[in-house]
mmCIF file of C-alpha atoms in Angstrom:
data_model
loop_
_atom_site.group_PDB
_atom_site.id
_atom_site.type_symbol
_atom_site.label_atom_id
_atom_site.label_comp_id
_atom_site.label_asym_id
_atom_site.label_seq_id
_atom_site.Cartn_x
_atom_site.Cartn_y
_atom_site.Cartn_z
ATOM 1 C CA MET A 1 -37.723 105.073 120.409
ATOM 2 C CA ASN A 2 -37.185 108.040 122.688
ATOM 3 C CA VAL A 3 -37.499 106.780 126.267
ATOM 4 C CA LEU A 4 -37.616 108.666 129.566
ATOM 5 C CA VAL A 5 -36.498 106.888 132.747
ATOM 6 C CA THR A 6 -37.520 108.751 135.893
ATOM 7 C CA GLY A 7 -35.740 107.835 139.103
ATOM 8 C CA ILE A 8 -32.746 107.031 136.921
ATOM 9 C CA THR A 9 -30.285 107.264 139.820
ATOM 10 C CA GLY A 10 -32.239 104.697 141.849
ATOM 11 C CA PHE A 11 -31.896 100.921 142.028
ATOM 12 C CA VAL A 12 -34.204 99.961 139.137
ATOM 13 C CA GLY A 13 -33.675 103.054 136.978
ATOM 14 C CA SER A 14 -29.884 102.793 137.008
ATOM 15 C CA ARG A 15 -30.109 99.222 135.679
ATOM 16 C CA LEU A 16 -32.949 99.841 133.256
ATOM 17 C CA ALA A 17 -31.351 102.739 131.348
ATOM 18 C CA PRO A 18 -28.268 100.894 130.008
ATOM 19 C CA ARG A 19 -30.400 97.865 129.142
ATOM 20 C CA LEU A 20 -32.704 100.100 127.048
ATOM 21 C CA GLN A 21 -29.675 101.632 125.350
ATOM 22 C CA ARG A 22 -28.405 98.182 124.411
ATOM 23 C CA ASP A 23 -31.720 97.628 122.617
ATOM 24 C CA GLY A 24 -31.083 100.765 120.557
ATOM 25 C CA HIS A 25 -33.409 103.208 122.341
ATOM 26 C CA ASP A 26 -32.474 106.858 122.927
ATOM 27 C CA VAL A 27 -32.695 107.263 126.701
ATOM 28 C CA ARG A 28 -33.161 110.400 128.777
ATOM 29 C CA GLY A 29 -33.219 110.503 132.581
ATOM 30 C CA PHE A 30 -35.123 112.541 135.154
ATOM 31 C CA SER A 31 -33.975 112.982 138.737
ATOM 32 C CA ARG A 32 -34.176 115.346 141.693
ATOM 33 C CA HIS A 33 -30.473 114.780 142.284
ATOM 34 C CA PRO A 34 -28.575 114.214 139.004
ATOM 35 C CA PRO A 35 -25.021 112.914 139.476
ATOM 36 C CA SER A 36 -22.325 115.565 139.367
ATOM 37 C CA ALA A 37 -20.086 113.359 137.219
ATOM 38 C CA GLN A 38 -20.564 112.910 133.480
ATOM 39 C CA SER A 39 -23.433 110.517 132.773
ATOM 40 C CA ALA A 40 -23.868 108.119 129.843
ATOM 41 C CA VAL A 41 -27.487 109.318 129.696
ATOM 42 C CA PRO A 42 -28.606 112.975 129.511
ATOM 43 C CA ILE A 43 -30.487 113.769 132.713
ATOM 44 C CA VAL A 44 -33.052 116.503 133.295
ATOM 45 C CA ALA A 45 -33.118 117.832 136.852
ATOM 46 C CA GLY A 46 -36.545 118.371 138.368
ATOM 47 C CA ASP A 47 -39.173 117.397 140.902
ATOM 48 C CA ALA A 48 -42.387 115.655 139.912
ATOM 49 C CA VAL A 49 -44.121 116.710 143.149
ATOM 50 C CA SER A 50 -43.823 120.374 142.182
ATOM 51 C CA GLY A 51 -43.879 119.631 138.444
ATOM 52 C CA GLU A 52 -40.525 121.312 137.893
ATOM 53 C CA GLY A 53 -38.679 119.990 134.839
ATOM 54 C CA LEU A 54 -41.368 117.544 133.680
ATOM 55 C CA ALA A 55 -42.268 119.342 130.445
ATOM 56 C CA GLU A 56 -38.613 119.446 129.418
ATOM 57 C CA ALA A 57 -38.034 115.817 130.382
ATOM 58 C CA LEU A 58 -41.088 114.526 128.475
ATOM 59 C CA HIS A 59 -40.525 116.557 125.292
ATOM 60 C CA GLU A 60 -40.633 114.237 122.217
ATOM 61 C CA ILE A 61 -40.693 111.116 124.426
ATOM 62 C CA ASP A 62 -42.461 107.973 123.153
ATOM 63 C CA VAL A 63 -42.320 105.790 126.289
ATOM 64 C CA ALA A 64 -41.877 107.029 129.869
ATOM 65 C CA TYR A 65 -41.037 104.937 132.927
ATOM 66 C CA PHE A 66 -42.404 106.165 136.267
ATOM 67 C CA LEU A 67 -40.020 104.750 138.878
ATOM 68 C CA MET A 68 -40.328 107.492 141.492
ATOM 69 C CA HIS A 69 -41.455 106.982 145.083
ATOM 70 C CA SER A 70 -41.954 109.705 147.657
ATOM 71 C CA MET A 71 -40.827 108.209 150.957
ATOM 72 C CA GLU A 72 -37.492 109.929 150.481
ATOM 73 C CA PRO A 73 -37.016 113.354 152.140
ATOM 74 C CA VAL A 74 -38.013 116.152 149.747
ATOM 75 C CA ALA A 75 -37.390 119.841 149.497
ATOM 76 C CA ALA A 76 -39.522 121.916 151.863
ATOM 77 C CA ALA A 77 -41.305 123.804 149.090
ATOM 78 C CA ALA A 78 -42.304 120.608 147.302
ATOM 79 C CA SER A 79 -43.526 118.893 150.466
ATOM 80 C CA ARG A 80 -46.174 121.486 151.419
ATOM 81 C CA ASP A 81 -49.693 122.051 150.159
ATOM 82 C CA GLU A 82 -51.190 125.382 149.035
ATOM 83 C CA ASP A 83 -51.980 126.312 152.644
ATOM 84 C CA GLY A 84 -48.439 125.605 153.792
ATOM 85 C CA GLY A 85 -49.254 122.278 155.483
ATOM 86 C CA ASP A 86 -46.955 119.281 155.250
ATOM 87 C CA LEU A 87 -47.886 116.665 152.645
ATOM 88 C CA SER A 88 -47.788 112.987 153.557
ATOM 89 C CA PHE A 89 -45.780 110.673 151.340
ATOM 90 C CA GLY A 90 -49.092 109.438 149.890
ATOM 91 C CA ALA A 91 -50.162 112.966 148.991
ATOM 92 C CA ARG A 92 -46.740 113.645 147.465
ATOM 93 C CA GLU A 93 -46.962 110.481 145.361
ATOM 94 C CA ARG A 94 -50.432 111.354 144.075
ATOM 95 C CA SER A 95 -49.320 114.891 143.269
ATOM 96 C CA ALA A 96 -46.272 113.578 141.401
ATOM 97 C CA ALA A 97 -48.405 111.079 139.449
ATOM 98 C CA GLU A 98 -51.019 113.677 138.527
ATOM 99 C CA ASN A 99 -48.370 116.138 137.349
ATOM 100 C CA PHE A 100 -46.627 113.413 135.370
ATOM 101 C CA ALA A 101 -49.848 112.162 133.750
ATOM 102 C CA ARG A 102 -50.863 115.682 132.728
ATOM 103 C CA GLU A 103 -47.481 116.521 131.200
ATOM 104 C CA ALA A 104 -47.247 113.108 129.487
ATOM 105 C CA ARG A 105 -50.599 113.674 127.767
ATOM 106 C CA ALA A 106 -49.563 117.194 126.738
ATOM 107 C CA ALA A 107 -46.308 115.864 125.272
ATOM 108 C CA GLY A 108 -48.048 113.100 123.317
ATOM 109 C CA VAL A 109 -46.334 110.252 125.168
ATOM 110 C CA GLN A 110 -47.619 106.948 123.788
ATOM 111 C CA ARG A 111 -47.013 104.749 126.829
ATOM 112 C CA VAL A 112 -46.309 105.186 130.548
ATOM 113 C CA ILE A 113 -44.864 102.201 132.424
ATOM 114 C CA TYR A 114 -45.133 102.114 136.220
ATOM 115 C CA LEU A 115 -43.539 99.822 138.774
ATOM 116 C CA GLY A 116 -45.444 99.683 142.067
ATOM 117 C CA GLY A 117 -46.089 97.157 144.830
ATOM 118 C CA LEU A 118 -48.186 94.001 145.133
ATOM 119 C CA VAL A 119 -51.613 94.458 146.719
ATOM 120 C CA PRO A 120 -53.071 91.893 149.170
ATOM 121 C CA GLU A 121 -56.121 89.942 148.046
ATOM 122 C CA GLY A 122 -58.440 91.965 150.286
ATOM 123 C CA GLY A 123 -57.030 95.320 149.200
ATOM 124 C CA PRO A 124 -54.220 97.551 150.491
ATOM 125 C CA SER A 125 -53.242 96.785 154.093
ATOM 126 C CA SER A 126 -51.175 99.933 154.651
ATOM 127 C CA ALA A 127 -50.953 103.567 153.605
ATOM 128 C CA HIS A 128 -47.823 102.603 151.685
ATOM 129 C CA LEU A 129 -49.645 100.071 149.479
ATOM 130 C CA ALA A 130 -52.760 102.252 149.178
ATOM 131 C CA SER A 131 -50.584 105.040 147.795
ATOM 132 C CA ARG A 132 -48.975 102.705 145.262
ATOM 133 C CA LEU A 133 -52.431 101.640 144.058
ATOM 134 C CA ALA A 134 -53.625 105.254 143.768
ATOM 135 C CA VAL A 135 -50.574 106.133 141.656
ATOM 136 C CA GLU A 136 -51.196 103.078 139.468
ATOM 137 C CA GLU A 137 -54.760 104.185 138.735
ATOM 138 C CA ILE A 138 -53.650 107.709 137.830
ATOM 139 C CA LEU A 139 -50.915 106.524 135.479
ATOM 140 C CA LEU A 140 -52.989 103.798 133.810
ATOM 141 C CA ALA A 141 -55.461 106.496 132.815
ATOM 142 C CA SER A 142 -52.739 108.788 131.453
ATOM 143 C CA THR A 143 -52.416 107.136 128.016
ATOM 144 C CA ARG A 144 -54.252 104.442 126.092
ATOM 145 C CA CYS A 145 -51.338 102.013 126.287
ATOM 146 C CA SER A 146 -49.999 102.572 129.803
ATOM 147 C CA VAL A 147 -48.824 99.537 131.791
ATOM 148 C CA ALA A 148 -48.652 99.039 135.558
ATOM 149 C CA PHE A 149 -46.503 96.374 137.177
ATOM 150 C CA ARG A 150 -46.744 95.309 140.805
ATOM 151 C CA ALA A 151 -43.824 93.573 142.501
ATOM 152 C CA SER A 152 -43.057 92.329 145.984
ATOM 153 C CA ILE A 153 -39.439 92.098 147.166
ATOM 154 C CA VAL A 154 -36.974 92.516 144.319
ATOM 155 C CA ILE A 155 -33.787 90.531 144.916
ATOM 156 C CA GLY A 156 -30.799 92.612 143.875
ATOM 157 C CA ALA A 157 -27.535 93.922 145.286
ATOM 158 C CA GLN A 158 -28.882 97.475 145.509
ATOM 159 C CA SER A 159 -32.489 96.636 146.377
ATOM 160 C CA ARG A 160 -33.296 98.384 149.654
ATOM 161 C CA SER A 161 -35.632 95.627 150.878
ATOM 162 C CA PHE A 162 -33.054 92.922 150.094
ATOM 163 C CA ARG A 163 -30.191 94.897 151.640
ATOM 164 C CA PHE A 164 -32.315 95.444 154.744
ATOM 165 C CA LEU A 165 -32.803 91.694 155.206
ATOM 166 C CA VAL A 166 -29.130 90.932 154.522
ATOM 167 C CA ARG A 167 -28.014 93.481 157.118
ATOM 168 C CA LEU A 168 -30.302 91.937 159.748
ATOM 169 C CA VAL A 169 -28.888 88.477 159.068
ATOM 170 C CA GLU A 170 -25.353 89.832 159.071
ATOM 171 C CA ARG A 171 -25.558 91.916 162.235
ATOM 172 C CA LEU A 172 -27.927 90.032 164.571
ATOM 173 C CA PRO A 173 -26.720 86.803 166.259
ATOM 174 C CA VAL A 174 -30.368 85.996 167.090
ATOM 175 C CA LEU A 175 -33.271 87.141 164.910
ATOM 176 C CA ALA A 176 -36.458 88.197 166.719
ATOM 177 C CA VAL A 177 -39.123 88.097 164.011
ATOM 178 C CA PRO A 178 -42.704 89.376 164.560
ATOM 179 C CA ALA A 179 -45.833 87.474 163.538
ATOM 180 C CA TRP A 180 -45.557 88.566 159.910
ATOM 181 C CA ARG A 181 -42.771 85.992 159.454
ATOM 182 C CA THR A 182 -45.499 83.445 158.532
ATOM 183 C CA HIS A 183 -46.948 85.540 155.701
ATOM 184 C CA ALA A 184 -46.061 84.545 152.158
ATOM 185 C CA THR A 185 -44.623 86.421 149.220
ATOM 186 C CA SER A 186 -43.017 85.741 145.846
ATOM 187 C CA PRO A 187 -39.635 87.538 145.589
ATOM 188 C CA ILE A 188 -38.374 88.196 142.077
ATOM 189 C CA ASP A 189 -34.894 88.482 140.603
ATOM 190 C CA GLU A 190 -33.943 92.020 139.532
ATOM 191 C CA ARG A 191 -32.820 90.626 136.155
ATOM 192 C CA ASP A 192 -36.364 89.392 135.497
ATOM 193 C CA VAL A 193 -37.901 92.724 136.529
ATOM 194 C CA ILE A 194 -35.597 94.657 134.198
ATOM 195 C CA GLU A 195 -36.294 92.268 131.326
ATOM 196 C CA MET A 196 -40.070 92.638 131.692
ATOM 197 C CA LEU A 197 -39.843 96.413 132.001
ATOM 198 C CA VAL A 198 -37.797 96.575 128.796
ATOM 199 C CA ARG A 199 -40.102 94.291 126.833
ATOM 200 C CA ALA A 200 -43.177 96.195 128.028
ATOM 201 C CA ALA A 201 -41.990 99.229 126.052
ATOM 202 C CA THR A 202 -42.751 97.537 122.722
ATOM 203 C CA SER A 203 -45.303 94.814 123.512
ATOM 204 C CA ASP A 204 -48.901 95.400 122.434
ATOM 205 C CA GLU A 205 -49.922 92.392 124.574
ATOM 206 C CA VAL A 206 -49.652 94.396 127.799
ATOM 207 C CA CYS A 207 -51.292 97.664 126.724
ATOM 208 C CA GLY A 208 -53.627 99.101 129.342
ATOM 209 C CA GLN A 209 -53.003 96.303 131.822
ATOM 210 C CA SER A 210 -52.105 95.976 135.486
ATOM 211 C CA LEU A 211 -49.807 92.969 135.891
ATOM 212 C CA ASP A 212 -48.164 91.338 138.900
ATOM 213 C CA LEU A 213 -44.494 90.375 138.925
ATOM 214 C CA GLY A 214 -43.636 87.311 140.971
ATOM 215 C CA GLY A 215 -40.723 84.908 141.046
ATOM 216 C CA ARG A 216 -40.710 81.143 140.618
ATOM 217 C CA ASP A 217 -40.759 80.480 144.382
ATOM 218 C CA THR A 218 -43.336 81.329 147.030
ATOM 219 C CA VAL A 219 -41.920 81.582 150.557
ATOM 220 C CA THR A 220 -42.824 83.053 153.909
ATOM 221 C CA TYR A 221 -40.790 86.034 155.086
ATOM 222 C CA GLY A 222 -39.259 83.779 157.745
ATOM 223 C CA GLU A 223 -38.220 81.288 155.070
ATOM 224 C CA LEU A 224 -36.781 84.092 152.942
ATOM 225 C CA ILE A 225 -34.632 85.269 155.848
ATOM 226 C CA ASP A 226 -33.470 81.678 156.442
ATOM 227 C CA ARG A 227 -32.664 81.242 152.734
ATOM 228 C CA ILE A 228 -30.571 84.417 152.710
ATOM 229 C CA GLY A 229 -28.724 83.168 155.801
ATOM 230 C CA GLU A 230 -27.976 79.862 154.084
ATOM 231 C CA HIS A 231 -26.432 81.621 151.088
ATOM 232 C CA MET A 232 -24.406 83.815 153.426
ATOM 233 C CA LEU A 233 -23.157 80.585 155.102
ATOM 234 C CA VAL A 234 -24.354 81.661 158.540
ATOM 235 C CA ALA A 235 -26.875 80.152 160.935
ATOM 236 C CA ARG A 236 -29.109 82.542 162.852
ATOM 237 C CA PRO A 237 -31.459 81.211 165.561
ATOM 238 C CA THR A 238 -34.899 82.777 165.179
ATOM 239 C CA ILE A 239 -37.298 83.790 167.938
ATOM 240 C CA GLY A 240 -40.834 84.122 166.583
ATOM 241 C CA PHE A 241 -43.678 86.125 168.125
ATOM 242 C CA LYS A 242 -46.910 84.332 167.249
ATOM 243 C CA ARG A 243 -49.375 86.996 168.381
ATOM 244 C CA LEU A 244 -47.406 90.220 168.362
ATOM 245 C CA THR A 245 -46.618 92.140 165.212
ATOM 246 C CA LEU A 246 -44.420 94.675 167.056
ATOM 247 C CA THR A 247 -44.256 96.652 163.819
ATOM 248 C CA PRO A 248 -43.920 100.196 165.277
ATOM 249 C CA ILE A 249 -41.109 99.145 167.626
ATOM 250 C CA ALA A 250 -39.532 96.493 165.428
ATOM 251 C CA SER A 251 -39.354 98.771 162.393
ATOM 252 C CA ARG A 252 -37.449 101.464 164.295
ATOM 253 C CA VAL A 253 -35.055 99.004 165.910
ATOM 254 C CA SER A 254 -34.554 97.106 162.658
ATOM 255 C CA ALA A 255 -33.898 100.302 160.712
ATOM 256 C CA LEU A 256 -31.278 101.318 163.265
ATOM 257 C CA ILE A 257 -29.543 97.928 163.105
ATOM 258 C CA ALA A 258 -29.603 97.847 159.304
ATOM 259 C CA GLY A 259 -28.380 101.433 158.996
ATOM 260 C CA GLU A 260 -31.504 102.573 157.126
ATOM 261 C CA ARG A 261 -33.903 105.472 157.685
ATOM 262 C CA HIS A 262 -37.127 104.598 159.481
ATOM 263 C CA GLU A 263 -39.231 106.505 156.931
ATOM 264 C CA LEU A 264 -38.141 103.880 154.396
ATOM 265 C CA ILE A 265 -38.236 100.748 156.557
ATOM 266 C CA GLY A 266 -41.435 101.606 158.458
ATOM 267 C CA PRO A 267 -43.759 101.524 155.403
ATOM 268 C CA LEU A 268 -42.056 98.340 154.187
ATOM 269 C CA MET A 269 -42.752 96.503 157.447
ATOM 270 C CA GLU A 270 -46.309 97.841 157.649
ATOM 271 C CA SER A 271 -46.967 96.064 154.344
ATOM 272 C CA LEU A 272 -46.133 92.643 155.786
ATOM 273 C CA ASP A 273 -49.344 92.126 157.760
ATOM 274 C CA GLN A 274 -50.861 89.937 155.010
ATOM 275 C CA ASP A 275 -49.685 87.625 152.252
ATOM 276 C CA LEU A 276 -48.341 89.576 149.261
ATOM 277 C CA LEU A 277 -48.741 87.195 146.337
ATOM 278 C CA PRO A 278 -49.160 87.828 142.603
ATOM 279 C CA ARG A 279 -52.676 87.447 141.233
ATOM 280 C CA ASP A 280 -51.333 85.301 138.379
ATOM 281 C CA SER A 281 -48.260 84.739 136.202
ATOM 282 C CA ARG A 282 -49.545 86.509 133.088
ATOM 283 C CA ALA A 283 -46.746 89.108 133.007
ATOM 284 C CA ALA A 284 -43.977 86.574 132.405
ATOM 285 C CA GLU A 285 -46.175 84.664 129.963
ATOM 286 C CA LEU A 286 -47.247 87.688 127.914
ATOM 287 C CA LEU A 287 -43.699 89.047 127.762
ATOM 288 C CA ASP A 288 -42.105 85.614 127.265
ATOM 289 C CA VAL A 289 -39.637 85.954 130.134
ATOM 290 C CA ARG A 290 -38.108 82.868 131.791
ATOM 291 C CA LEU A 291 -37.797 83.451 135.532
ATOM 292 C CA HIS A 292 -34.789 82.745 137.730
ATOM 293 C CA SER A 293 -35.177 80.686 140.900
ATOM 294 C CA LEU A 294 -35.031 82.380 144.294
ATOM 295 C CA ASP A 295 -31.713 80.679 145.103
ATOM 296 C CA SER A 296 -30.209 81.930 141.839
ATOM 297 C CA ALA A 297 -31.464 85.440 142.552
ATOM 298 C CA ILE A 298 -30.011 85.537 146.074
ATOM 299 C CA GLU A 299 -26.630 84.126 145.017
ATOM 300 C CA HIS A 300 -26.371 86.567 142.100
ATOM 301 C CA ALA A 301 -27.258 89.536 144.308
ATOM 302 C CA LEU A 302 -24.787 88.565 147.044
ATOM 303 C CA ALA A 303 -21.997 88.006 144.488
ATOM 304 C CA GLU A 304 -22.591 91.443 142.954
ATOM 305 C CA TRP A 305 -22.701 93.007 146.424
ATOM 306 C CA GLU A 306 -19.391 91.397 147.419
ATOM 307 C CA ALA A 307 -17.721 92.564 144.231
ATOM 308 C CA THR A 308 -17.619 96.052 145.749
ATOM 309 C CA GLU A 309 -18.286 95.582 149.473
ATOM 310 C CA ARG A 310 -17.312 92.766 151.801
ATOM 311 C CA LEU A 311 -20.046 91.080 153.834
ATOM 312 C CA ALA A 312 -18.712 90.426 157.345
ATOM 313 C CA ALA A 313 -20.849 87.357 157.907
ATOM 314 C CA ARG A 314 -20.117 85.553 154.640
#
């Protein structure tokens, strides 16, 4: 099949493309910032927020992966509305999804596959998660056989959420963790996410569905931080705040310590105010994917990380 991978230079896209090629698919990429070096995959430059390049990218495509998120800084022209006002990241994401859905239908794309975020039982608890849900609804309606996946923290060497937690463990002798440390989630190994994304391209079992991706283990965020510390062979005393979330302050301080931009870390931490658990395990069952344990996922991610960059605390 002819497959388009948007966000191909990102964490998931860069791992998905070669895996699709190994299965014999012809892969094309789409990115705002294509690499200057020669790529193993042809890449169309463009911007989904403005719609630039989408028609070219989607031409003769059978299956398209939507792996773009709009918390990253964007070009000034693409980040303003018709009246010249600044667009929020949520408005940018909806605009990108609407443009993509329209061009996918025009190109005759058979299936759009989206990877978004888990939604709390009572509905989105932050603008970040509300935006992910809005994009999901737009893309599910784009073709008859579209598929939406929702995942919590993906454990991988280049996963921003995982790297953020590793940097905190590495750089802070004492961890001050807000009240959200007691909330639960189900982290998933990047290898399992990639496998399910690949199989979703050809499985009729998942057509038109919204499916949650969760790992084998359910842990609190505090337990996840402790587990990462154990695999890094370091002990970090934790100070917990039972009644204070401290999200606005903690997210800025944490981003600074971890060397990340606040516009990326802030929305992540705002999403931690409730449990983020999968509704069920149907995705792995329908796609016949055996899941790795959390310990296996962490050890694999740290080993891959250390293959190119030394961790001071390990």
